[in-house]
Coordinates of C-alpha atoms in Angstrom, one line a residue:
X10 CA -85.9 27.5 -9.4
X11 CA -85.1 27.9 -13.1
X12 CA -81.6 28.1 -14.7
X13 CA -80.6 29.9 -18.0
X14 CA -78.5 27.6 -20.3
X15 CA -77.7 29.3 -23.7
X16 CA -77.3 26.9 -26.7
X17 CA -73.7 27.6 -26.9
X18 CA -70.3 26.8 -25.3
X19 CA -70.8 29.5 -22.6
X20 CA -70.8 28.5 -18.9
X21 CA -74.0 26.5 -18.4
X22 CA -75.8 26.3 -15.1
X23 CA -77.6 22.9 -15.1
X24 CA -75.8 20.2 -13.2
X25 CA -76.0 17.1 -15.3
X26 CA -74.5 13.8 -16.1
X27 CA -75.3 11.8 -19.1
X28 CA -78.2 13.9 -20.5
X29 CA -80.8 12.9 -23.0
X30 CA -83.7 14.9 -24.4
X31 CA -86.9 14.8 -26.1
X32 CA -89.8 17.1 -27.1
X33 CA -93.4 16.7 -26.3
X34 CA -95.7 19.5 -27.7
X35 CA -93.9 22.8 -27.0
X36 CA -91.9 21.4 -24.2
X37 CA -88.4 19.8 -24.0
X38 CA -87.7 17.2 -21.4
X39 CA -84.2 16.5 -20.1
X40 CA -83.4 13.2 -18.2
X41 CA -80.0 12.7 -16.4
X42 CA -78.2 10.4 -14.1
X43 CA -79.4 11.2 -10.6
X44 CA -81.4 10.1 -7.6
X45 CA -84.5 8.4 -9.1
X46 CA -83.4 9.8 -12.5
X47 CA -83.3 13.7 -12.6
X48 CA -85.8 15.4 -14.9
X49 CA -85.9 19.0 -16.3
X50 CA -88.3 20.8 -18.6
X51 CA -87.9 23.9 -20.8
X52 CA -89.9 25.7 -23.5
X53 CA -86.8 26.7 -25.3
X54 CA -83.7 24.6 -24.3
X55 CA -82.5 27.7 -22.5
X56 CA -84.6 28.3 -19.4
X57 CA -84.8 24.9 -17.4
X58 CA -87.1 23.9 -14.6
X59 CA -86.4 21.0 -12.2
X60 CA -89.2 18.3 -12.2
X61 CA -89.7 15.5 -9.7
X62 CA -87.7 12.5 -10.4
X63 CA -89.0 9.5 -12.2
X64 CA -88.6 7.3 -9.0
X65 CA -89.3 8.5 -5.6
X66 CA -88.0 5.3 -4.0
X67 CA -85.6 2.7 -5.5
X68 CA -87.2 0.0 -7.8
X69 CA -87.5 -3.2 -5.5
X70 CA -86.1 -5.3 -8.3
X71 CA -82.9 -3.1 -8.5
X72 CA -82.2 -3.2 -4.8
X73 CA -82.3 -7.0 -5.0
X74 CA -80.2 -7.2 -8.0
X75 CA -77.5 -4.6 -7.0
X76 CA -76.0 -4.8 -3.5
X77 CA -75.9 -1.4 -1.9
X78 CA -78.1 0.2 -4.5
X79 CA -79.7 3.4 -3.1
X80 CA -81.7 4.8 -6.2
X81 CA -78.9 6.7 -7.8
X82 CA -79.8 5.8 -11.4
X83 CA -77.5 6.2 -14.3
X84 CA -77.6 7.1 -17.9
X85 CA -81.2 7.1 -19.0
X86 CA -82.4 6.9 -22.6
X87 CA -85.8 8.5 -23.8
X88 CA -87.7 7.8 -27.0
X89 CA -91.3 7.6 -28.2
X90 CA -92.9 4.5 -29.7
X91 CA -96.2 2.8 -29.7
X92 CA -98.0 5.8 -28.3
X93 CA -95.8 5.7 -25.2
X94 CA -92.5 7.2 -23.8
X95 CA -89.9 4.6 -23.1
X96 CA -87.2 5.4 -20.7
X97 CA -84.4 2.8 -20.3
X98 CA -82.1 3.3 -17.4
X99 CA -79.0 1.8 -15.8
X100 CA -78.5 0.5 -12.2
X101 CA -74.9 -0.6 -11.3
X102 CA -72.2 -0.9 -8.7
X103 CA -69.4 1.7 -9.7
X104 CA -66.4 0.2 -11.5
X105 CA -68.1 -3.3 -11.7
X106 CA -70.3 -5.1 -14.2
X107 CA -72.8 -5.9 -11.5
X108 CA -75.3 -4.0 -13.6
X109 CA -78.8 -4.0 -15.2
X110 CA -80.7 -2.1 -17.7
X111 CA -84.4 -1.5 -16.7
X112 CA -87.4 0.1 -18.6
X113 CA -90.1 2.5 -17.5
X114 CA -92.9 3.8 -19.6
X115 CA -95.4 6.7 -19.5
X116 CA -98.2 7.9 -21.7
X117 CA -97.1 11.5 -21.2
X118 CA -94.1 13.4 -19.9
X119 CA -96.3 16.3 -18.7
X120 CA -96.5 15.9 -14.8
X121 CA -99.8 18.1 -14.9
X122 CA -101.5 15.5 -17.3
X123 CA -104.0 13.2 -15.6
X124 CA -102.4 10.3 -17.5
X125 CA -99.1 11.0 -16.1
X126 CA -97.8 7.7 -14.5
X127 CA -94.5 5.9 -14.8
X128 CA -94.9 2.0 -15.2
X129 CA -91.8 0.1 -14.3
X130 CA -91.2 -3.0 -16.5
X131 CA -88.2 -4.1 -14.5
X132 CA -84.9 -5.6 -15.7
X133 CA -84.3 -6.0 -19.3
X134 CA -80.6 -7.0 -19.4
X135 CA -78.3 -8.0 -16.7
X136 CA -74.4 -8.4 -16.7
X137 CA -72.7 -10.7 -14.1
X138 CA -69.0 -10.3 -13.0
X139 CA -66.9 -13.2 -14.2
X140 CA -69.5 -14.4 -16.6
X141 CA -70.0 -11.4 -19.0
X142 CA -67.2 -9.4 -20.6
X143 CA -69.6 -6.5 -21.1
X144 CA -71.3 -4.2 -18.8
X145 CA -75.2 -3.7 -18.9
X146 CA -75.1 0.2 -18.7
X147 CA -75.5 3.3 -20.9
X148 CA -78.5 2.1 -23.0
X149 CA -79.6 3.7 -26.4
X150 CA -82.5 2.6 -28.5
X151 CA -82.5 2.9 -32.3
X152 CA -84.9 1.5 -34.9
X153 CA -83.4 0.6 -38.3
X154 CA -85.0 1.4 -41.8
X155 CA -87.3 -1.6 -41.4
X156 CA -88.6 -0.5 -37.9
X157 CA -86.7 -3.2 -36.1
X158 CA -85.6 -2.1 -32.5
X159 CA -81.9 -2.4 -31.5
X160 CA -80.5 -1.4 -28.1
X161 CA -76.7 -0.4 -27.9
X162 CA -75.1 -0.3 -24.4
X163 CA -71.9 -1.0 -22.8
X164 CA -68.9 0.4 -20.8
X165 CA -65.2 -0.8 -20.6
X166 CA -64.5 -4.5 -20.6
X167 CA -64.7 -5.8 -24.3
X168 CA -66.6 -2.8 -25.5
X169 CA -70.1 -1.6 -26.7
X170 CA -72.7 -4.1 -27.7
X171 CA -75.9 -3.9 -30.0
X172 CA -78.7 -6.5 -29.5
X173 CA -82.2 -6.8 -31.1
X174 CA -85.1 -6.2 -29.1
X175 CA -88.7 -7.4 -29.1
X176 CA -91.1 -4.9 -30.8
X177 CA -92.7 -4.0 -27.4
X178 CA -89.1 -3.2 -26.2
X179 CA -89.6 -5.2 -22.9
X180 CA -87.1 -7.9 -23.7
X181 CA -84.3 -9.1 -26.1
X182 CA -85.7 -10.6 -29.2
X183 CA -85.4 -14.4 -29.8
X184 CA -83.5 -15.9 -31.4
X185 CA -80.9 -13.5 -29.9
X186 CA -78.8 -11.4 -32.3
X187 CA -75.7 -9.6 -30.8
X188 CA -72.9 -7.5 -32.2
X189 CA -69.9 -5.7 -30.9
X190 CA -70.0 -2.4 -32.5
X191 CA -67.1 -0.7 -30.8
X192 CA -64.2 -1.5 -28.4
X193 CA -60.7 -0.4 -27.4
X194 CA -57.6 -2.6 -26.7
X195 CA -57.6 -4.1 -23.2
X196 CA -54.4 -5.2 -21.5
X197 CA -54.1 -9.1 -21.4
X198 CA -54.2 -10.7 -18.0
X199 CA -56.6 -8.3 -16.3
X200 CA -59.2 -10.3 -14.4
X201 CA -62.5 -10.6 -16.3
X202 CA -64.3 -9.3 -13.2
X203 CA -62.4 -6.0 -13.5
X204 CA -63.4 -3.0 -15.9
X205 CA -59.7 -2.9 -17.2
X206 CA -58.2 -0.1 -19.2
X207 CA -60.2 -0.2 -22.5
X208 CA -62.0 3.1 -21.7
X209 CA -65.0 3.3 -23.9
X210 CA -68.7 3.7 -23.1
X211 CA -72.0 5.7 -23.8
X212 CA -73.0 4.6 -27.2
X213 CA -75.6 6.6 -29.1
X214 CA -76.6 6.0 -32.6
X215 CA -78.0 8.7 -34.8
X216 CA -79.6 8.2 -38.3
X217 CA -79.0 10.8 -40.9
X218 CA -79.3 10.4 -44.6
X219 CA -77.8 7.2 -45.6
X220 CA -75.6 6.6 -42.5
X221 CA -76.0 5.4 -38.9
X222 CA -73.5 7.4 -36.7
X223 CA -72.2 5.6 -33.6
X224 CA -71.1 8.2 -31.0
X225 CA -69.1 7.0 -28.1
X226 CA -67.0 8.4 -25.1
X227 CA -63.4 7.5 -24.8
X228 CA -61.3 7.8 -21.6
X229 CA -62.4 8.8 -18.2
X230 CA -65.6 10.6 -16.7
X231 CA -66.5 11.5 -13.3
X232 CA -63.1 12.8 -12.1
X233 CA -63.7 16.5 -12.0
X234 CA -60.6 18.4 -12.9
X235 CA -59.0 15.1 -13.8
X236 CA -61.7 14.0 -16.2
X237 CA -60.4 13.2 -19.7
X238 CA -63.7 12.4 -21.5
X239 CA -63.9 12.9 -25.3
X240 CA -66.7 12.2 -27.8
X241 CA -65.8 10.2 -30.9
X242 CA -67.8 8.9 -33.9
X243 CA -67.9 6.2 -36.6
X244 CA -70.5 5.5 -39.2
X245 CA -72.1 2.6 -41.1
X246 CA -74.7 2.2 -43.7
X247 CA -76.2 -0.7 -41.6
X248 CA -77.2 -0.4 -38.0
X249 CA -75.4 -3.5 -37.2
X250 CA -72.2 -2.1 -38.6
X251 CA -69.3 -2.3 -39.1
X252 CA -68.9 1.2 -38.0
X253 CA -65.7 3.0 -39.3
X254 CA -64.0 6.3 -38.5
X255 CA -62.7 8.9 -40.9
X256 CA -59.5 6.8 -41.7
X257 CA -61.6 3.6 -42.3
X258 CA -60.7 2.0 -39.2
X259 CA -63.4 -0.2 -37.4
X260 CA -64.6 1.1 -34.1
X261 CA -64.9 -2.6 -33.1
X262 CA -61.1 -2.6 -33.5
X263 CA -60.2 0.6 -31.6
X264 CA -61.3 3.2 -34.2
X265 CA -63.1 6.4 -33.6
X266 CA -62.7 10.0 -34.9
X267 CA -62.8 12.8 -32.3
X268 CA -65.9 15.1 -32.5
X269 CA -65.1 17.1 -29.3
X270 CA -62.6 17.0 -26.4
X271 CA -61.6 18.9 -23.4
X272 CA -59.9 22.3 -23.5
X273 CA -58.9 25.1 -21.0
X274 CA -62.5 25.8 -20.3
X275 CA -63.8 22.3 -20.0
X276 CA -61.5 19.5 -18.6
X277 CA -63.5 16.8 -20.5
X278 CA -66.8 16.4 -22.5
X279 CA -68.7 13.4 -23.1
X280 CA -71.6 10.9 -22.7
X281 CA -73.6 12.6 -25.6
X282 CA -77.0 12.2 -27.3
X283 CA -77.9 13.6 -30.7
X284 CA -81.3 15.0 -32.0
X285 CA -83.0 17.0 -34.6
X286 CA -85.4 19.5 -33.4
X287 CA -87.2 21.9 -35.7
X288 CA -84.9 21.2 -38.6
X289 CA -81.7 21.7 -36.6
X290 CA -79.3 19.0 -35.4
X291 CA -78.0 19.3 -31.7
X292 CA -75.4 17.4 -29.6
X293 CA -76.5 17.2 -26.0
X294 CA -73.8 16.1 -23.5
X295 CA -72.0 17.0 -20.3
X296 CA -68.8 18.7 -19.5
X297 CA -66.5 19.3 -16.6
X298 CA -66.3 23.0 -16.1
X299 CA -63.0 24.5 -15.4
X300 CA -64.4 27.7 -14.0
X301 CA -66.1 25.6 -11.2
X302 CA -63.5 23.2 -10.3
X303 CA -64.5 20.4 -12.7
X304 CA -68.3 20.3 -11.8
X305 CA -70.3 18.5 -14.3
X306 CA -72.7 20.7 -16.4
X307 CA -75.2 20.3 -19.2
X308 CA -74.0 21.4 -22.6
X309 CA -76.1 21.7 -25.8
X310 CA -74.4 22.6 -29.1
X311 CA -75.7 22.9 -32.7
X312 CA -74.4 20.0 -34.7
X313 CA -73.3 20.5 -38.4
X314 CA -71.9 18.2 -41.1
X315 CA -68.9 18.7 -43.3
X316 CA -68.7 17.9 -46.9
X317 CA -67.9 14.2 -46.4
X318 CA -71.0 13.9 -44.1
X319 CA -69.1 13.9 -40.8
X320 CA -70.4 15.6 -37.7
X321 CA -68.9 18.8 -36.6
X322 CA -69.4 20.9 -33.5
X323 CA -68.1 24.5 -33.8
X324 CA -67.8 26.2 -30.3
X325 CA -65.7 29.0 -29.0
X326 CA -62.5 27.8 -27.5

């Protein structure tokens, strides 16, 4: 079955959480949170076809690492490097930082290609309750101007992290180099093992002109009509940061300028990715559709930039 999804703020039909996109040849591929990682394909970003998931069965390493894991995989990130497609993904226990980021690769995204085969590289990063004040979910890969690979990730706790990766992307680079790129105030006294109330997650770094733009999501996803998700941004001339918002406040100290938030048509919007396709910039994200009782749907909007170089999404209210 195929769905029609206009590149606009009209009512979309694709059920989606945490969408990321890439183009191979004349086809766009969409990867989303779902059982085994949900996959869709499209010739035009409008008519979408459901493809088979990346994993038919849960990775054995993930079942061992995450008690109760049943192949519902979160927040993938897709990119192309070294003649391969790299798909980072998250496995986690909801509300806990019992979490891991894994990596799977493929020579092609076309399921009809004889070379189509996903190769799982297993666990890349792991967070442990009580040990780590960060959460190993929501990965996003970015390469800096020198070609060095960095992975941003994180949710709640003490915020969003950035770590240098090996060039083959299969492990953290040594010696390790870590940064906190964004965070929100966390109430003192909350147990380290709990997510807390510093609601921030889903980093995505997009390089345009002289800036790296760090997008993130504030507040709460996954609550249907009670979702309060919103997309914020800051920028830096260096991938390491510091990222600052329009007022000059550092994102690592709670800053973040709103790009898009909920309205009467969409209760909340968030967990975005950003791309340039055929010379046009796009913001890809999910929203909680008020016309369908807060169901999560795919949204794709054109991304423009104001005179000061800040991202703008113009949609009908």
